[in-house]
């Protein structure tokens, strides 16, 4: 039986989907997330902010915890249009009652394609391990922004004494956590998106990127990989 390691706990339907395809699964959480709601009342700007930026669901969830503690008048000042990364993130934000102006595949695309005009003034809610690419892109295009932390990622390294045929990665920090105590050896790395793939390239040339940044697509990509490996139709 083919063996697969997931660096994120999978729900029962996804595990069963893999098992039905003849793939043995080991899963664990390579990272943990601690939401750190920012003090929204203390955030000031020379001019009123117009948009919120989120590159992950956790970024929004940390913000939402802080937002829910505000009085209605202050909430109205933060009920802003949103640019975000990922369809899943956009869905959660909409369900919470916020308007998603547009969502992008990754942070780089967000930085490159966000409208560039003097009226755009953003607040970016990030994590402690966020990458620099979005900030560099916004700065290079002279887009006004301020940044606040809304969650913290904690690595949870674990040592594996065995090898796997494929390993699933869902974030750059998940890659960092796994590679602290392990190497990929000959395993195929299957990544949820291009940002995660950029991190995995520091460790292997054998990787696949899911066509859409969702857990479902990562699972389907894994099944397709093993089918092709075994010569199945």
Coordinates of C-alpha atoms in Angstrom, one line a residue:
X1 CA 0.0 0.0 0.0
X2 CA 1.2 3.5 -0.8
X3 CA 2.0 5.6 2.2
X4 CA 1.2 9.3 2.7
X5 CA 1.9 11.7 5.5
X6 CA -0.2 14.8 6.0
X7 CA 1.2 17.7 8.0
X8 CA -2.4 18.7 8.9
X9 CA -5.0 16.5 10.6
X10 CA -7.5 15.3 8.0
X11 CA -11.2 14.8 8.6
X12 CA -12.7 11.4 8.3
X13 CA -14.2 11.8 4.8
X14 CA -10.8 12.9 3.4
X15 CA -9.1 10.0 5.1
X16 CA -11.6 7.5 3.8
X17 CA -11.2 9.0 0.3
X18 CA -7.5 8.2 0.5
X19 CA -8.0 4.8 2.0
X20 CA -10.5 3.9 -0.7
X21 CA -7.8 4.7 -3.3
X22 CA -5.4 2.3 -1.6
X23 CA -3.3 4.9 0.2
X24 CA -2.3 4.5 3.8
X25 CA -2.5 7.8 5.8
X26 CA -0.5 9.1 8.8
X27 CA -1.6 12.7 9.8
X28 CA -0.5 15.1 12.5
X29 CA -0.5 18.9 13.1
X30 CA 2.9 20.3 12.2
X31 CA 1.8 23.7 13.5
X32 CA -0.6 25.2 16.0
X33 CA -2.4 28.5 15.6
X34 CA -3.0 31.0 18.5
X35 CA -5.4 33.8 17.7
X36 CA -4.1 37.2 19.0
X37 CA -6.9 39.7 18.6
X38 CA -5.4 43.2 17.9
X39 CA -6.6 46.3 19.8
X40 CA -8.6 47.8 16.9
X41 CA -9.5 50.9 18.9
X42 CA -5.8 51.9 19.1
X43 CA -5.2 51.6 15.4
X44 CA -4.9 55.1 13.8
X45 CA -4.3 56.3 10.3
X46 CA -3.8 59.8 8.8
X47 CA -6.8 59.2 6.7
X48 CA -9.7 56.7 7.0
X49 CA -8.9 53.2 5.9
X50 CA -10.8 51.8 3.0
X51 CA -9.9 48.1 2.8
X52 CA -8.9 45.1 4.9
X53 CA -6.3 42.6 3.7
X54 CA -6.2 39.0 4.8
X55 CA -3.8 36.3 3.4
X56 CA -5.3 33.5 5.5
X57 CA -8.4 32.4 7.4
X58 CA -6.5 32.7 10.7
X59 CA -5.7 36.4 9.9
X60 CA -9.4 37.1 9.6
X61 CA -10.5 35.0 12.6
X62 CA -8.1 36.9 14.9
X63 CA -9.5 40.2 13.5
X64 CA -13.1 38.9 14.0
X65 CA -12.5 38.2 17.6
X66 CA -11.4 41.8 18.2
X67 CA -14.2 43.1 15.9
X68 CA -16.9 41.3 17.9
X69 CA -15.8 43.1 21.1
X70 CA -16.4 46.6 19.6
X71 CA -19.4 48.8 20.1
X72 CA -21.6 49.3 17.0
X73 CA -20.3 52.7 16.2
X74 CA -16.7 51.5 16.2
X75 CA -17.7 48.3 14.3
X76 CA -19.1 50.5 11.5
X77 CA -15.6 52.0 11.0
X78 CA -14.2 48.6 10.4
X79 CA -17.0 47.2 8.2
X80 CA -14.7 47.7 5.2
X81 CA -14.4 46.0 1.8
X82 CA -11.9 43.1 1.8
X83 CA -9.1 41.8 -0.4
X84 CA -8.0 38.3 0.6
X85 CA -6.2 35.2 -0.5
X86 CA -8.1 32.0 -1.2
X87 CA -11.6 31.0 -2.0
X88 CA -12.1 29.4 1.4
X89 CA -11.0 32.5 3.2
X90 CA -13.3 34.6 1.1
X91 CA -16.3 32.3 1.9
X92 CA -15.7 32.6 5.7
X93 CA -15.4 36.4 5.4
X94 CA -18.6 36.7 3.5
X95 CA -20.4 34.5 6.0
X96 CA -19.3 36.9 8.7
X97 CA -21.1 39.7 6.9
X98 CA -18.1 41.4 5.2
X99 CA -17.9 42.3 1.5
X100 CA -15.1 40.6 -0.3
X101 CA -14.2 42.9 -3.2
X102 CA -11.8 40.3 -4.7
X103 CA -9.8 37.2 -3.7
X104 CA -6.6 36.0 -5.2
X105 CA -4.6 32.8 -5.5
X106 CA -1.7 33.9 -3.3
X107 CA -0.3 36.9 -1.6
X108 CA 2.0 37.8 -4.5
X109 CA -1.0 38.1 -6.8
X110 CA -2.9 40.2 -4.3
X111 CA 0.0 42.6 -4.1
X112 CA 0.4 42.8 -7.9
X113 CA -3.3 43.2 -8.7
X114 CA -4.9 45.3 -6.0
X115 CA -6.0 48.6 -7.5
X116 CA -3.3 51.2 -7.4
X117 CA -4.9 54.6 -6.6
X118 CA -4.6 57.2 -4.0
X119 CA -7.9 56.3 -2.5
X120 CA -6.9 52.8 -1.4
X121 CA -5.8 52.7 2.2
X122 CA -5.4 49.2 3.7
X123 CA -4.9 47.5 7.0
X124 CA -3.2 44.1 6.7
X125 CA -3.9 41.5 9.5
X126 CA -1.1 39.0 9.5
X127 CA 0.7 36.3 11.5
X128 CA 4.1 36.3 13.1
X129 CA 5.6 34.1 10.3
X130 CA 4.2 36.0 7.4
X131 CA 6.3 36.3 4.3
X132 CA 7.6 39.6 2.9
X133 CA 6.4 39.4 -0.6
X134 CA 3.0 41.2 -0.1
X135 CA 4.6 44.0 1.8
X136 CA 7.3 44.5 -0.7
X137 CA 4.8 44.6 -3.6
X138 CA 2.5 47.1 -1.8
X139 CA 5.4 49.3 -1.0
X140 CA 6.8 49.2 -4.5
X141 CA 3.5 50.3 -5.9
X142 CA 3.1 53.0 -3.3
X143 CA -0.1 51.6 -1.9
X144 CA -0.7 52.8 1.6
X145 CA -1.0 50.2 4.3
X146 CA -0.6 49.5 8.0
X147 CA 0.0 46.0 9.5
X148 CA -1.2 44.4 12.7
X149 CA -0.7 40.9 14.0
X150 CA -3.9 38.9 14.5
X151 CA -2.5 35.4 15.0
X152 CA 0.6 33.5 15.9
X153 CA 1.9 30.3 14.3
X154 CA 3.8 27.9 16.5
X155 CA 5.9 25.1 15.0
X156 CA 5.4 21.6 16.4
X157 CA 8.4 19.6 15.1
X158 CA 8.1 15.8 15.2
X159 CA 10.6 13.2 14.2
X160 CA 9.6 10.3 11.9
X161 CA 11.8 7.2 11.7
X162 CA 10.2 6.0 8.5
X163 CA 9.8 7.2 5.0
X164 CA 6.7 8.1 3.0
X165 CA 5.8 8.0 -0.7
X166 CA 4.2 11.4 -0.5
X167 CA 3.8 14.2 2.0
X168 CA 1.1 16.8 2.1
X169 CA 1.9 20.4 3.0
X170 CA -0.6 23.2 3.7
X171 CA 1.6 26.2 4.5
X172 CA 5.2 27.4 4.4
X173 CA 5.4 27.0 8.2
X174 CA 4.2 23.4 7.9
X175 CA 7.2 22.8 5.7
X176 CA 9.5 24.5 8.1
X177 CA 8.2 22.4 11.0
X178 CA 8.5 19.1 9.2
X179 CA 12.0 19.8 7.9
X180 CA 13.4 20.7 11.3
X181 CA 13.7 17.1 12.2
X182 CA 13.2 15.2 8.9
X183 CA 14.2 15.2 5.3
X184 CA 11.8 14.4 2.4
X185 CA 14.1 11.7 1.0
X186 CA 12.3 10.4 -2.1
X187 CA 8.8 11.5 -1.1
X188 CA 6.7 13.6 -3.5
X189 CA 5.7 16.9 -1.8
X190 CA 2.1 17.8 -2.6
X191 CA 1.5 21.5 -1.8
X192 CA -1.7 23.4 -1.3
X193 CA -0.4 26.5 -3.2
X194 CA 2.5 28.3 -4.8
X195 CA 3.6 30.0 -1.6
X196 CA 4.0 26.6 0.1
X197 CA 5.7 25.3 -3.0
X198 CA 8.2 28.1 -2.8
X199 CA 9.2 27.0 0.6
X200 CA 9.4 23.3 -0.3
X201 CA 11.8 24.2 -3.1
X202 CA 14.4 24.8 -0.5
X203 CA 14.3 21.1 0.3
X204 CA 13.4 19.1 -2.8
X205 CA 12.7 19.4 -6.5
X206 CA 10.0 16.8 -6.3
X207 CA 6.7 18.6 -5.7
X208 CA 3.2 19.1 -7.1
X209 CA 1.0 22.1 -6.6
X210 CA -2.8 21.7 -6.2
X211 CA -4.7 23.5 -9.0
X212 CA -6.8 25.3 -6.3
X213 CA -5.6 26.1 -2.8
X214 CA -8.1 23.8 -1.0
X215 CA -7.7 20.7 1.1
X216 CA -10.0 18.8 -1.3
X217 CA -7.8 19.6 -4.2
X218 CA -4.7 18.5 -2.3
X219 CA -6.4 15.2 -1.6
X220 CA -7.5 14.7 -5.2
X221 CA -4.0 15.6 -6.4
X222 CA -2.6 13.0 -4.1
X223 CA -4.9 10.3 -5.5
X224 CA -4.1 11.3 -9.1
X225 CA -0.4 11.2 -8.3
X226 CA -0.5 7.6 -7.1
X227 CA -2.8 6.6 -10.0
X228 CA -0.3 7.9 -12.5
X229 CA 2.6 6.3 -10.5
X230 CA 0.9 2.9 -10.7
X231 CA -0.1 3.4 -14.3
X232 CA -3.8 3.4 -13.6
X233 CA -6.4 5.0 -15.9

